[in-house]
Amino acid sequence: MTKPLTVRDIAEKAGVSLGTVSRVMNNAANIDPALKEYTLTVIRENNYIPLRRPRRNTRRSAAEGGRIAVLFCDMPHQWNESYFSRSYAAGIEAVCTAYRVETEFFTLQDLCGDTFFRRLAKFDGVLIKHNFGPGDPRAERINALAEKIPVAGFGTNFPHCRYSQTFLDNHSAGALAARELIGRGHRVIAFINPNPESEMLRSRGEGFREMMEQSGLWRPELFISRKLATVAAPDPDPVPPLLGGTLERLLAFPEKVTAAIVANDWGCVGLYRACAERGISIPQELSILGFDNQISICASLNPPLSSINNPLADIGKTAAIELFSRIDARKRELALPVSRRILSGTLIERGSLSRLTRNSNNNNAITGEQTR
């Protein structure tokens, strides 16, 4: 982890004196309001945590040496050790370890009990990931809790929440996937969402659709969003979606479909299997791109799967830093506005993508060259 910023660093970035930064952090009255707001903006944009090193005869700051609760709500116990929860937790724990903050993790199916909320109120702060919609009484209880102690959300975006959130821009991730394939010469591209009930996967699909429309390449028949059958099993499902029928639909399309984007890596496993059953070569006949960059999946497929990487650990880190800033600000009686920090994904390219080139002897013939 990079070395934490100091007060001097913030003063240099803001172009103000050390005394000004000190007065801002201590909520002093003898400071120009515009200068105060500008300095606070610099503090927030640089994720500065005003934690002081413990010195003899002085107390630690509110965050350092404290204790926070980390809530994964509506998470079945089978997902406790999933790639997603482990990645978020690793980022959170990295920051907590650096600042000697204790963490207590909870995976909850029910977040309504008064006893548990009274327990949460005893923590210095709370990090929470949930899927509560507007009007959900649990969401209102978390909003009420945020008025008593610092709360920060991570992993999901809910505009109705009254506390800061850090999350992945899934809409832009979907657009990025389409843009990367278009840049490699693909023009007839399918998008497959095996679970339209997921807001995250739907958002990726919307980003794909908008990018294809902007490029004049949108074909609604190739936007496949429906719950796809699997062998019955508890979550997380050990059997990938059965995509044989979906592949048949792509093969029957009047134009040759040269690439398919699947809304998550697990769905790509199903498409790989369907291609193997039909003798479809990847990527020579069909390029495949997924989301989440689950190494255990991507590296096990042949050829290895290209995927849009989600910076889950970075989301956990950023959310923890945001929470610590609020814990310390509360002690100093600073009022920090609610923030929404959005992190972007990146393409991790492996062997499942080809770059299309036109045959010099036939302008209508397109051949695929594997990219590595």
mmCIF file of C-alpha atoms in Angstrom:
data_model
loop_
_atom_site.group_PDB
_atom_site.id
_atom_site.type_symbol
_atom_site.label_atom_id
_atom_site.label_comp_id
_atom_site.label_asym_id
_atom_site.label_seq_id
_atom_site.Cartn_x
_atom_site.Cartn_y
_atom_site.Cartn_z
ATOM 1 C CA MET A 1 0.000 0.000 0.000
ATOM 2 C CA THR A 2 1.240 3.470 -0.777
ATOM 3 C CA LYS A 3 2.316 5.701 2.089
ATOM 4 C CA PRO A 4 -0.637 7.662 3.541
ATOM 5 C CA LEU A 5 -0.798 11.348 2.693
ATOM 6 C CA THR A 6 0.259 13.877 5.321
ATOM 7 C CA VAL A 7 -1.143 17.284 6.239
ATOM 8 C CA ARG A 8 1.804 18.819 4.390
ATOM 9 C CA ASP A 9 0.856 16.886 1.210
ATOM 10 C CA ILE A 10 -2.701 18.216 1.413
ATOM 11 C CA ALA A 11 -1.463 21.773 1.982
ATOM 12 C CA GLU A 12 0.740 21.555 -1.131
ATOM 13 C CA LYS A 13 -2.051 20.095 -3.279
ATOM 14 C CA ALA A 14 -4.507 22.769 -2.120
ATOM 15 C CA GLY A 15 -1.956 25.579 -2.321
ATOM 16 C CA VAL A 16 -2.639 26.674 1.247
ATOM 17 C CA SER A 17 -0.641 26.804 4.463
ATOM 18 C CA LEU A 18 -0.348 24.017 7.021
ATOM 19 C CA GLY A 19 -2.210 26.251 9.451
ATOM 20 C CA THR A 20 -5.142 26.571 7.052
ATOM 21 C CA VAL A 21 -5.428 22.792 6.656
ATOM 22 C CA SER A 22 -5.257 22.394 10.430
ATOM 23 C CA ARG A 23 -8.010 24.977 11.000
ATOM 24 C CA VAL A 24 -10.219 23.296 8.362
ATOM 25 C CA MET A 25 -9.801 19.862 9.967
ATOM 26 C CA ASN A 26 -10.539 21.302 13.383
ATOM 27 C CA ASN A 27 -13.624 23.139 12.101
ATOM 28 C CA ALA A 28 -12.252 26.522 13.152
ATOM 29 C CA ALA A 29 -14.469 29.587 12.739
ATOM 30 C CA ASN A 30 -11.734 31.998 11.579
ATOM 31 C CA ILE A 31 -11.506 30.771 7.990
ATOM 32 C CA ASP A 32 -13.105 31.905 4.739
ATOM 33 C CA PRO A 33 -16.040 29.560 3.866
ATOM 34 C CA ALA A 34 -14.986 29.254 0.198
ATOM 35 C CA LEU A 35 -11.402 28.401 1.168
ATOM 36 C CA LYS A 36 -12.675 25.916 3.719
ATOM 37 C CA GLU A 37 -14.884 24.163 1.153
ATOM 38 C CA TYR A 38 -12.049 24.070 -1.402
ATOM 39 C CA THR A 39 -9.661 22.526 1.121
ATOM 40 C CA LEU A 40 -12.272 19.941 2.129
ATOM 41 C CA THR A 41 -12.718 19.071 -1.560
ATOM 42 C CA VAL A 42 -8.965 18.437 -1.889
ATOM 43 C CA ILE A 43 -9.089 16.269 1.255
ATOM 44 C CA ARG A 44 -11.965 14.193 -0.128
ATOM 45 C CA GLU A 45 -10.593 13.840 -3.663
ATOM 46 C CA ASN A 46 -7.288 12.515 -2.321
ATOM 47 C CA ASN A 47 -8.968 10.105 0.110
ATOM 48 C CA TYR A 48 -6.977 11.754 2.885
ATOM 49 C CA ILE A 49 -7.414 10.166 6.304
ATOM 50 C CA PRO A 50 -6.355 12.667 8.965
ATOM 51 C CA LEU A 51 -4.970 10.075 11.353
ATOM 52 C CA ARG A 52 -2.207 11.139 13.690
ATOM 53 C CA ARG A 53 0.531 8.779 14.846
ATOM 54 C CA PRO A 54 0.087 7.917 18.528
ATOM 55 C CA ARG A 55 2.404 10.085 20.626
ATOM 56 C CA ARG A 56 3.261 10.026 24.284
ATOM 57 C CA ASN A 57 0.485 11.441 26.454
ATOM 58 C CA THR A 58 -1.858 11.871 23.462
ATOM 59 C CA ARG A 59 -4.942 9.929 22.412
ATOM 60 C CA ARG A 60 -5.278 8.188 19.097
ATOM 61 C CA SER A 61 -7.645 9.617 16.525
ATOM 62 C CA ALA A 62 -11.190 8.308 16.338
ATOM 63 C CA ALA A 63 -10.488 5.818 13.542
ATOM 64 C CA GLU A 64 -7.081 4.499 14.554
ATOM 65 C CA GLY A 65 -7.347 1.610 16.956
ATOM 66 C CA GLY A 66 -11.143 1.512 16.529
ATOM 67 C CA ARG A 67 -13.570 -1.217 15.557
ATOM 68 C CA ILE A 68 -15.894 -1.423 12.539
ATOM 69 C CA ALA A 69 -18.605 -3.824 11.403
ATOM 70 C CA VAL A 70 -18.694 -5.107 7.811
ATOM 71 C CA LEU A 71 -22.118 -6.307 6.678
ATOM 72 C CA PHE A 72 -22.819 -8.523 3.676
ATOM 73 C CA CYS A 73 -26.625 -8.532 3.629
ATOM 74 C CA ASP A 74 -28.911 -11.115 2.005
ATOM 75 C CA MET A 75 -25.900 -13.354 1.419
ATOM 76 C CA PRO A 76 -26.519 -17.122 1.667
ATOM 77 C CA HIS A 77 -23.844 -18.913 3.669
ATOM 78 C CA GLN A 78 -22.635 -20.669 0.486
ATOM 79 C CA TRP A 79 -21.306 -17.320 -0.748
ATOM 80 C CA ASN A 80 -19.199 -16.548 2.341
ATOM 81 C CA GLU A 81 -16.015 -17.694 0.633
ATOM 82 C CA SER A 82 -16.952 -16.652 -2.901
ATOM 83 C CA TYR A 83 -14.575 -14.765 -5.172
ATOM 84 C CA PHE A 84 -16.637 -11.610 -4.743
ATOM 85 C CA SER A 85 -16.878 -11.558 -0.946
ATOM 86 C CA ARG A 86 -13.211 -12.540 -0.540
ATOM 87 C CA SER A 87 -12.088 -9.775 -2.921
ATOM 88 C CA TYR A 88 -14.091 -7.057 -1.157
ATOM 89 C CA ALA A 89 -12.933 -8.318 2.239
ATOM 90 C CA ALA A 90 -9.268 -8.364 1.183
ATOM 91 C CA GLY A 91 -9.405 -4.687 0.225
ATOM 92 C CA ILE A 92 -11.177 -3.720 3.440
ATOM 93 C CA GLU A 93 -8.794 -5.707 5.637
ATOM 94 C CA ALA A 94 -5.717 -4.239 3.920
ATOM 95 C CA VAL A 95 -6.749 -0.722 4.966
ATOM 96 C CA CYS A 96 -7.914 -1.797 8.421
ATOM 97 C CA THR A 97 -4.618 -3.570 9.083
ATOM 98 C CA ALA A 98 -2.627 -0.493 8.034
ATOM 99 C CA TYR A 99 -4.538 1.659 10.525
ATOM 100 C CA ARG A 100 -4.898 -0.946 13.276
ATOM 101 C CA VAL A 101 -8.672 -1.016 13.039
ATOM 102 C CA GLU A 102 -10.453 -4.201 14.118
ATOM 103 C CA THR A 103 -13.089 -5.636 11.796
ATOM 104 C CA GLU A 104 -16.027 -7.896 12.500
ATOM 105 C CA PHE A 105 -17.725 -9.444 9.469
ATOM 106 C CA PHE A 106 -21.391 -10.411 9.294
ATOM 107 C CA THR A 107 -23.272 -12.257 6.547
ATOM 108 C CA LEU A 108 -26.951 -11.683 7.139
ATOM 109 C CA GLN A 109 -30.207 -13.000 5.764
ATOM 110 C CA ASP A 110 -32.192 -10.843 8.174
ATOM 111 C CA LEU A 111 -31.413 -7.266 9.171
ATOM 112 C CA CYS A 112 -34.527 -6.286 11.041
ATOM 113 C CA GLY A 113 -33.875 -7.209 14.645
ATOM 114 C CA ASP A 114 -33.625 -4.411 17.224
ATOM 115 C CA THR A 115 -30.980 -6.332 19.151
ATOM 116 C CA PHE A 116 -28.596 -6.409 16.212
ATOM 117 C CA PHE A 117 -29.059 -2.702 15.466
ATOM 118 C CA ARG A 118 -28.310 -1.857 19.075
ATOM 119 C CA ARG A 119 -25.146 -3.902 18.705
ATOM 120 C CA LEU A 120 -24.163 -2.044 15.523
ATOM 121 C CA ALA A 121 -24.524 1.308 17.255
ATOM 122 C CA LYS A 122 -21.612 0.356 19.517
ATOM 123 C CA PHE A 123 -19.161 0.145 16.617
ATOM 124 C CA ASP A 124 -17.104 3.138 15.483
ATOM 125 C CA GLY A 125 -18.525 2.732 11.980
ATOM 126 C CA VAL A 126 -20.247 0.315 9.593
ATOM 127 C CA LEU A 127 -19.433 -0.819 6.049
ATOM 128 C CA ILE A 128 -22.374 -2.404 4.263
ATOM 129 C CA LYS A 129 -23.160 -4.200 1.004
ATOM 130 C CA HIS A 130 -26.811 -4.878 0.303
ATOM 131 C CA ASN A 131 -29.499 -5.020 -2.367
ATOM 132 C CA PHE A 132 -32.242 -3.172 -0.516
ATOM 133 C CA GLY A 133 -34.645 -1.357 -2.810
ATOM 134 C CA PRO A 134 -36.611 1.856 -2.152
ATOM 135 C CA GLY A 135 -39.188 1.324 0.563
ATOM 136 C CA ASP A 136 -37.414 -1.668 2.068
ATOM 137 C CA PRO A 137 -37.660 -1.165 5.855
ATOM 138 C CA ARG A 138 -34.114 -2.448 6.270
ATOM 139 C CA ALA A 139 -32.808 0.312 4.021
ATOM 140 C CA GLU A 140 -34.596 2.878 6.165
ATOM 141 C CA ARG A 141 -33.062 1.408 9.304
ATOM 142 C CA ILE A 142 -29.570 1.665 7.815
ATOM 143 C CA ASN A 143 -30.298 5.269 6.812
ATOM 144 C CA ALA A 144 -31.365 5.950 10.396
ATOM 145 C CA LEU A 145 -28.231 4.250 11.711
ATOM 146 C CA ALA A 146 -26.125 6.519 9.465
ATOM 147 C CA GLU A 147 -27.454 9.502 11.415
ATOM 148 C CA LYS A 148 -25.985 8.055 14.621
ATOM 149 C CA ILE A 149 -22.648 6.574 13.526
ATOM 150 C CA PRO A 150 -20.592 6.761 10.293
ATOM 151 C CA VAL A 151 -21.810 4.347 7.581
ATOM 152 C CA ALA A 152 -20.413 3.705 4.091
ATOM 153 C CA GLY A 153 -21.691 1.358 1.405
ATOM 154 C CA PHE A 154 -19.653 -0.686 -1.054
ATOM 155 C CA GLY A 155 -20.267 -2.816 -4.123
ATOM 156 C CA THR A 156 -23.761 -1.573 -5.008
ATOM 157 C CA ASN A 157 -25.280 1.723 -6.108
ATOM 158 C CA PHE A 158 -28.511 2.853 -4.489
ATOM 159 C CA PRO A 159 -29.264 6.582 -4.983
ATOM 160 C CA HIS A 160 -31.861 6.558 -2.198
ATOM 161 C CA CYS A 161 -29.210 5.768 0.433
ATOM 162 C CA ARG A 162 -28.250 8.671 2.700
ATOM 163 C CA TYR A 163 -24.642 7.618 3.142
ATOM 164 C CA SER A 164 -21.568 7.441 0.908
ATOM 165 C CA GLN A 165 -21.142 4.555 -1.508
ATOM 166 C CA THR A 166 -18.300 3.079 -3.560
ATOM 167 C CA PHE A 167 -19.194 0.817 -6.458
ATOM 168 C CA LEU A 168 -18.297 -0.447 -9.916
ATOM 169 C CA ASP A 169 -19.666 1.352 -12.958
ATOM 170 C CA ASN A 170 -21.315 -1.709 -14.524
ATOM 171 C CA HIS A 171 -22.950 0.414 -17.220
ATOM 172 C CA SER A 172 -19.563 1.642 -18.438
ATOM 173 C CA ALA A 173 -18.191 -1.901 -18.164
ATOM 174 C CA GLY A 174 -20.827 -3.090 -20.641
ATOM 175 C CA ALA A 175 -19.976 -0.230 -22.986
ATOM 176 C CA LEU A 176 -16.268 -1.036 -22.646
ATOM 177 C CA ALA A 177 -16.856 -4.663 -23.634
ATOM 178 C CA ALA A 178 -18.687 -3.616 -26.801
ATOM 179 C CA ARG A 179 -16.085 -0.957 -27.635
ATOM 180 C CA GLU A 180 -13.203 -3.418 -27.281
ATOM 181 C CA LEU A 181 -14.811 -5.892 -29.691
ATOM 182 C CA ILE A 182 -15.736 -3.183 -32.183
ATOM 183 C CA GLY A 183 -12.137 -2.001 -32.065
ATOM 184 C CA ARG A 184 -11.047 -5.509 -33.053
ATOM 185 C CA GLY A 185 -13.200 -5.441 -36.167
ATOM 186 C CA HIS A 186 -16.327 -7.208 -34.888
ATOM 187 C CA ARG A 187 -19.626 -5.860 -36.122
ATOM 188 C CA VAL A 188 -22.194 -8.600 -35.404
ATOM 189 C CA ILE A 189 -21.972 -9.023 -31.643
ATOM 190 C CA ALA A 190 -24.353 -10.801 -29.276
ATOM 191 C CA PHE A 191 -24.947 -10.052 -25.609
ATOM 192 C CA ILE A 192 -26.155 -12.833 -23.309
ATOM 193 C CA ASN A 193 -27.531 -12.151 -19.826
ATOM 194 C CA PRO A 194 -28.307 -15.483 -18.118
ATOM 195 C CA ASN A 195 -29.884 -13.804 -15.080
ATOM 196 C CA PRO A 196 -31.965 -10.684 -15.875
ATOM 197 C CA GLU A 197 -33.055 -10.501 -12.223
ATOM 198 C CA SER A 198 -29.599 -9.157 -11.372
ATOM 199 C CA GLU A 199 -29.410 -5.348 -11.458
ATOM 200 C CA MET A 200 -25.653 -5.601 -11.977
ATOM 201 C CA LEU A 201 -26.000 -7.774 -15.092
ATOM 202 C CA ARG A 202 -28.857 -5.667 -16.464
ATOM 203 C CA SER A 203 -26.713 -2.539 -16.133
ATOM 204 C CA ARG A 204 -23.921 -4.199 -18.103
ATOM 205 C CA GLY A 205 -26.412 -5.038 -20.814
ATOM 206 C CA GLU A 206 -27.658 -1.449 -20.984
ATOM 207 C CA GLY A 207 -24.105 -0.175 -21.417
ATOM 208 C CA PHE A 208 -23.576 -2.665 -24.259
ATOM 209 C CA ARG A 209 -26.837 -1.647 -25.949
ATOM 210 C CA GLU A 210 -26.051 2.066 -25.838
ATOM 211 C CA MET A 211 -22.561 1.575 -27.261
ATOM 212 C CA MET A 212 -23.898 -0.598 -30.085
ATOM 213 C CA GLU A 213 -26.608 1.975 -30.868
ATOM 214 C CA GLN A 214 -24.056 4.786 -30.951
ATOM 215 C CA SER A 215 -21.946 2.719 -33.363
ATOM 216 C CA GLY A 216 -24.925 1.912 -35.616
ATOM 217 C CA LEU A 217 -24.483 -1.818 -34.900
ATOM 218 C CA TRP A 218 -27.417 -2.523 -32.600
ATOM 219 C CA ARG A 219 -29.313 -5.718 -33.439
ATOM 220 C CA PRO A 220 -32.046 -6.350 -30.850
ATOM 221 C CA GLU A 221 -32.355 -9.988 -31.919
ATOM 222 C CA LEU A 222 -28.845 -10.600 -30.570
ATOM 223 C CA PHE A 223 -29.612 -9.143 -27.148
ATOM 224 C CA ILE A 224 -30.572 -12.259 -25.186
ATOM 225 C CA SER A 225 -31.706 -11.563 -21.632
ATOM 226 C CA ARG A 226 -33.615 -14.364 -19.959
ATOM 227 C CA LYS A 227 -33.235 -16.775 -17.090
ATOM 228 C CA LEU A 228 -31.379 -19.746 -18.523
ATOM 229 C CA ALA A 229 -31.895 -23.219 -17.158
ATOM 230 C CA THR A 230 -29.313 -25.021 -15.055
ATOM 231 C CA VAL A 231 -29.315 -28.294 -13.218
ATOM 232 C CA ALA A 232 -31.052 -27.673 -9.901
ATOM 233 C CA ALA A 233 -28.474 -26.834 -7.238
ATOM 234 C CA PRO A 234 -28.043 -24.464 -4.294
ATOM 235 C CA ASP A 235 -26.335 -21.099 -4.787
ATOM 236 C CA PRO A 236 -23.629 -20.574 -5.811
ATOM 237 C CA ASP A 237 -24.721 -22.845 -8.647
ATOM 238 C CA PRO A 238 -21.995 -25.426 -9.445
ATOM 239 C CA VAL A 239 -23.507 -25.967 -12.896
ATOM 240 C CA PRO A 240 -23.168 -23.177 -15.494
ATOM 241 C CA PRO A 241 -26.168 -21.990 -17.546
ATOM 242 C CA LEU A 242 -27.159 -24.351 -20.349
ATOM 243 C CA LEU A 243 -26.500 -22.260 -23.458
ATOM 244 C CA GLY A 244 -26.962 -24.831 -26.228
ATOM 245 C CA GLY A 245 -30.252 -23.270 -27.331
ATOM 246 C CA THR A 246 -28.755 -19.782 -27.167
ATOM 247 C CA LEU A 247 -25.839 -20.844 -29.391
ATOM 248 C CA GLU A 248 -28.284 -22.316 -31.892
ATOM 249 C CA ARG A 249 -30.046 -18.962 -31.982
ATOM 250 C CA LEU A 250 -26.755 -17.199 -32.761
ATOM 251 C CA LEU A 251 -25.885 -19.695 -35.498
ATOM 252 C CA ALA A 252 -29.308 -19.252 -37.101
ATOM 253 C CA PHE A 253 -28.952 -15.461 -37.335
ATOM 254 C CA PRO A 254 -28.869 -14.289 -41.001
ATOM 255 C CA GLU A 255 -25.514 -12.563 -40.492
ATOM 256 C CA LYS A 256 -22.485 -14.362 -39.107
ATOM 257 C CA VAL A 257 -22.166 -13.634 -35.381
ATOM 258 C CA THR A 258 -18.433 -13.262 -34.775
ATOM 259 C CA ALA A 259 -18.440 -12.384 -31.061
ATOM 260 C CA ALA A 260 -20.534 -12.937 -27.946
ATOM 261 C CA ILE A 261 -20.392 -11.081 -24.648
ATOM 262 C CA VAL A 262 -21.738 -12.956 -21.645
ATOM 263 C CA ALA A 263 -22.759 -10.898 -18.602
ATOM 264 C CA ASN A 264 -20.533 -12.895 -16.225
ATOM 265 C CA ASP A 265 -17.663 -15.379 -16.423
ATOM 266 C CA TRP A 266 -19.766 -18.234 -15.085
ATOM 267 C CA GLY A 267 -22.131 -17.883 -18.020
ATOM 268 C CA CYS A 268 -19.133 -18.086 -20.371
ATOM 269 C CA VAL A 269 -18.456 -21.588 -19.075
ATOM 270 C CA GLY A 270 -21.860 -22.617 -20.405
ATOM 271 C CA LEU A 271 -21.165 -21.019 -23.787
ATOM 272 C CA TYR A 272 -17.758 -22.724 -24.020
ATOM 273 C CA ARG A 273 -19.438 -26.083 -23.389
ATOM 274 C CA ALA A 274 -22.080 -25.406 -26.016
ATOM 275 C CA CYS A 275 -19.386 -24.477 -28.549
ATOM 276 C CA ALA A 276 -17.468 -27.667 -27.772
ATOM 277 C CA GLU A 277 -20.607 -29.749 -28.359
ATOM 278 C CA ARG A 278 -21.174 -28.078 -31.735
ATOM 279 C CA GLY A 279 -17.507 -28.070 -32.778
ATOM 280 C CA ILE A 280 -17.338 -24.260 -32.813
ATOM 281 C CA SER A 281 -13.739 -23.050 -32.528
ATOM 282 C CA ILE A 282 -12.947 -20.239 -30.049
ATOM 283 C CA PRO A 283 -11.912 -17.596 -31.035
ATOM 284 C CA GLN A 284 -11.498 -18.458 -34.740
ATOM 285 C CA GLU A 285 -15.239 -18.862 -35.270
ATOM 286 C CA LEU A 286 -16.593 -17.067 -32.220
ATOM 287 C CA SER A 287 -14.868 -14.642 -29.869
ATOM 288 C CA ILE A 288 -16.130 -14.739 -26.280
ATOM 289 C CA LEU A 289 -15.793 -12.041 -23.613
ATOM 290 C CA GLY A 290 -16.961 -12.213 -20.006
ATOM 291 C CA PHE A 291 -17.119 -10.055 -16.882
ATOM 292 C CA ASP A 292 -15.622 -10.336 -13.372
ATOM 293 C CA ASN A 293 -12.202 -11.779 -14.289
ATOM 294 C CA GLN A 294 -12.519 -14.732 -11.931
ATOM 295 C CA ILE A 295 -9.057 -16.235 -12.383
ATOM 296 C CA SER A 296 -10.173 -19.706 -11.320
ATOM 297 C CA ILE A 297 -12.661 -19.685 -14.219
ATOM 298 C CA CYS A 298 -10.776 -17.701 -16.846
ATOM 299 C CA ALA A 299 -7.550 -19.683 -16.549
ATOM 300 C CA SER A 300 -9.301 -23.074 -16.521
ATOM 301 C CA LEU A 301 -11.000 -22.592 -19.894
ATOM 302 C CA ASN A 302 -9.349 -23.432 -23.208
ATOM 303 C CA PRO A 303 -8.495 -20.974 -24.603
ATOM 304 C CA PRO A 304 -8.256 -18.826 -21.443
ATOM 305 C CA LEU A 305 -11.181 -16.432 -21.196
ATOM 306 C CA SER A 306 -10.841 -12.680 -21.773
ATOM 307 C CA SER A 307 -12.831 -10.747 -19.191
ATOM 308 C CA ILE A 308 -13.646 -7.273 -17.901
ATOM 309 C CA ASN A 309 -11.901 -7.015 -14.544
ATOM 310 C CA ASN A 310 -13.863 -5.584 -11.628
ATOM 311 C CA PRO A 311 -11.620 -3.788 -9.110
ATOM 312 C CA LEU A 312 -13.418 -5.361 -6.146
ATOM 313 C CA ALA A 313 -10.487 -5.125 -3.727
ATOM 314 C CA ASP A 314 -10.022 -1.463 -4.668
ATOM 315 C CA ILE A 315 -13.720 -0.859 -4.016
ATOM 316 C CA GLY A 316 -13.275 -2.365 -0.548
ATOM 317 C CA LYS A 317 -10.201 -0.216 0.098
ATOM 318 C CA THR A 318 -11.867 2.993 -1.080
ATOM 319 C CA ALA A 319 -14.998 2.335 0.979
ATOM 320 C CA ALA A 320 -12.908 1.687 4.107
ATOM 321 C CA ILE A 321 -10.928 4.911 3.586
ATOM 322 C CA GLU A 322 -14.183 6.816 3.141
ATOM 323 C CA LEU A 323 -15.539 5.354 6.377
ATOM 324 C CA PHE A 324 -12.379 6.218 8.321
ATOM 325 C CA SER A 325 -12.551 9.796 7.033
ATOM 326 C CA ARG A 326 -16.076 10.047 8.387
ATOM 327 C CA ILE A 327 -15.168 8.520 11.725
ATOM 328 C CA ASP A 328 -12.433 11.094 12.183
ATOM 329 C CA ALA A 329 -14.578 13.940 10.827
ATOM 330 C CA ARG A 330 -17.288 13.122 13.328
ATOM 331 C CA LYS A 331 -14.828 13.525 16.182
ATOM 332 C CA ARG A 332 -13.740 16.883 14.775
ATOM 333 C CA GLU A 333 -17.374 17.908 14.201
ATOM 334 C CA LEU A 334 -16.802 18.250 10.476
ATOM 335 C CA ALA A 335 -19.782 17.756 8.163
ATOM 336 C CA LEU A 336 -18.715 15.745 5.114
ATOM 337 C CA PRO A 337 -21.239 15.563 2.248
ATOM 338 C CA VAL A 338 -22.477 12.209 0.992
ATOM 339 C CA SER A 339 -20.270 10.975 -1.857
ATOM 340 C CA ARG A 340 -20.599 8.406 -4.626
ATOM 341 C CA ARG A 341 -17.257 7.009 -5.771
ATOM 342 C CA ILE A 342 -17.390 5.062 -9.027
ATOM 343 C CA LEU A 343 -14.548 2.753 -10.104
ATOM 344 C CA SER A 344 -14.149 1.547 -13.682
ATOM 345 C CA GLY A 345 -13.308 -1.904 -14.996
ATOM 346 C CA THR A 346 -10.532 -2.829 -17.430
ATOM 347 C CA LEU A 347 -10.166 -5.489 -20.090
ATOM 348 C CA ILE A 348 -7.930 -8.454 -19.260
ATOM 349 C CA GLU A 349 -7.234 -10.005 -22.637
ATOM 350 C CA ARG A 350 -6.429 -13.677 -22.992
ATOM 351 C CA GLY A 351 -6.952 -16.177 -25.769
ATOM 352 C CA SER A 352 -10.698 -15.987 -26.385
ATOM 353 C CA LEU A 353 -10.700 -12.878 -28.601
ATOM 354 C CA SER A 354 -9.797 -12.599 -32.262
ATOM 355 C CA ARG A 355 -9.078 -9.536 -34.360
ATOM 356 C CA LEU A 356 -10.955 -9.567 -37.649
ATOM 357 C CA THR A 357 -9.118 -8.630 -40.851
ATOM 358 C CA ARG A 358 -10.408 -8.468 -44.399
ATOM 359 C CA ASN A 359 -8.939 -10.935 -46.861
ATOM 360 C CA SER A 360 -6.974 -8.997 -49.475
ATOM 361 C CA ASN A 361 -8.339 -11.263 -52.223
ATOM 362 C CA ASN A 362 -11.963 -10.916 -51.199
ATOM 363 C CA ASN A 363 -13.280 -7.769 -49.582
ATOM 364 C CA ASN A 364 -16.312 -9.636 -48.284
ATOM 365 C CA ALA A 365 -14.333 -12.383 -46.613
ATOM 366 C CA ILE A 366 -13.373 -11.868 -42.991
ATOM 367 C CA THR A 367 -10.842 -13.999 -41.181
ATOM 368 C CA GLY A 368 -10.099 -14.140 -37.476
ATOM 369 C CA GLU A 369 -6.639 -13.756 -36.058
ATOM 370 C CA GLN A 370 -6.254 -14.701 -32.420
ATOM 371 C CA THR A 371 -4.994 -11.878 -30.186
ATOM 372 C CA ARG A 372 -2.829 -12.552 -27.211
#
